Tab-separated table of C-alpha atoms in Angstrom:
chain	number	residue	atom	x	y	z
Q	1	MET	CA	256.156	75.650	115.757
Q	2	GLN	CA	255.864	75.052	112.048
Q	3	THR	CA	252.787	73.580	110.402
Q	4	ASP	CA	252.979	71.542	107.203
Q	5	LEU	CA	250.395	70.100	104.835
Q	6	PHE	CA	249.996	66.430	103.819
Q	7	MET	CA	248.145	65.825	100.557
Q	8	GLU	CA	246.852	63.030	98.367
Q	9	PHE	CA	245.557	63.522	94.852
Q	10	ALA	CA	242.291	61.621	94.852
Q	11	SER	CA	240.066	61.837	91.799
Q	12	PRO	CA	236.909	59.792	92.216
Q	13	PRO	CA	234.958	59.142	89.014
Q	14	PHE	CA	232.316	61.744	89.889
Q	15	ALA	CA	234.883	64.512	90.505
Q	16	LYS	CA	234.655	67.473	88.193
Q	17	GLY	CA	237.714	67.693	85.954
Q	18	GLY	CA	238.949	64.144	86.618
Q	19	VAL	CA	242.683	63.671	87.158
Q	20	ARG	CA	243.558	67.040	85.619
Q	21	GLY	CA	241.122	68.738	87.975
Q	22	ALA	CA	242.688	66.963	90.944
Q	23	PHE	CA	246.130	68.277	89.992
Q	24	GLU	CA	244.855	71.812	89.371
Q	25	ASP	CA	243.039	71.781	92.720
Q	26	GLY	CA	246.145	70.440	94.461
Q	27	LEU	CA	248.308	73.206	93.027
Q	28	ALA	CA	245.730	75.767	94.137
Q	29	VAL	CA	245.771	74.287	97.658
Q	30	ALA	CA	249.596	74.471	97.704
Q	31	ARG	CA	249.472	78.145	96.701
Q	32	ALA	CA	246.917	78.821	99.452
Q	33	ALA	CA	249.056	76.948	101.986
Q	34	ASP	CA	252.046	79.052	100.971
Q	35	ASP	CA	250.025	82.257	101.337
Q	36	ALA	CA	248.897	81.085	104.784
Q	37	GLY	CA	252.512	80.606	105.885
Q	38	LEU	CA	252.691	76.815	106.003
Q	39	GLY	CA	256.236	75.540	105.788
Q	40	ALA	CA	256.057	72.495	103.551
Q	41	VAL	CA	253.828	70.168	101.568
Q	42	TRP	CA	254.157	66.410	101.911
Q	43	LEU	CA	252.680	64.113	99.266
Q	44	ALA	CA	251.647	60.475	99.366
Q	45	GLU	CA	252.961	58.162	96.674
Q	46	HIS	CA	250.527	55.530	95.453
Q	47	HIS	CA	250.565	53.359	92.367
Q	48	PHE	CA	247.617	51.703	90.612
Q	49	LEU	CA	244.930	53.070	92.933
Q	50	SER	CA	243.122	55.034	90.184
Q	51	ASP	CA	240.295	56.746	92.094
Q	52	TYR	CA	242.047	56.805	95.457
Q	53	SER	CA	245.260	58.566	94.502
Q	54	ASN	CA	246.934	59.627	91.278
Q	55	ALA	CA	250.286	60.627	92.743
Q	56	SER	CA	252.656	58.035	91.334
Q	57	ALA	CA	255.418	60.649	90.885
Q	58	PRO	CA	255.189	63.035	93.851
Q	59	ASP	CA	258.573	64.550	93.068
Q	60	MET	CA	257.131	66.018	89.856
Q	61	LEU	CA	254.141	67.416	91.727
Q	62	LEU	CA	256.423	68.953	94.342
Q	63	ALA	CA	258.528	70.528	91.583
Q	64	ALA	CA	255.388	72.106	90.093
Q	65	MET	CA	254.394	73.360	93.544
Q	66	ALA	CA	257.841	74.823	94.135
Q	67	LEU	CA	257.519	76.781	90.881
Q	68	GLN	CA	254.202	78.286	91.966
Q	69	THR	CA	254.989	79.091	95.607
Q	70	ALA	CA	257.445	81.329	97.449
Q	71	ARG	CA	258.161	79.325	100.631
Q	72	ILE	CA	257.129	75.766	99.833
Q	73	GLY	CA	260.217	73.895	98.711
Q	74	GLU	CA	262.687	76.024	100.681
Q	75	ARG	CA	262.364	74.165	103.966
Q	76	GLN	CA	265.627	73.745	105.813
Q	77	SER	CA	266.332	70.871	108.153
Q	78	VAL	CA	266.151	71.753	111.846
Q	79	LEU	CA	268.129	68.699	112.970
């Protein structure tokens, strides 16, 4: 059985670091997930939800995660 991670990039107004902090934290979580052996990261895509989610281009976030991880981004289809 393979376990994956689903993420959203929330940045409420009181969050330390704002949007940039949310992205830095998300990349750190992806690196930790990779180190823990998780197989993939899935991201939500939301537009115009400011505090709720700042992931309007999840493909760019996934590309950044793939650059910083060894296994994330290499998932092969099992179908």
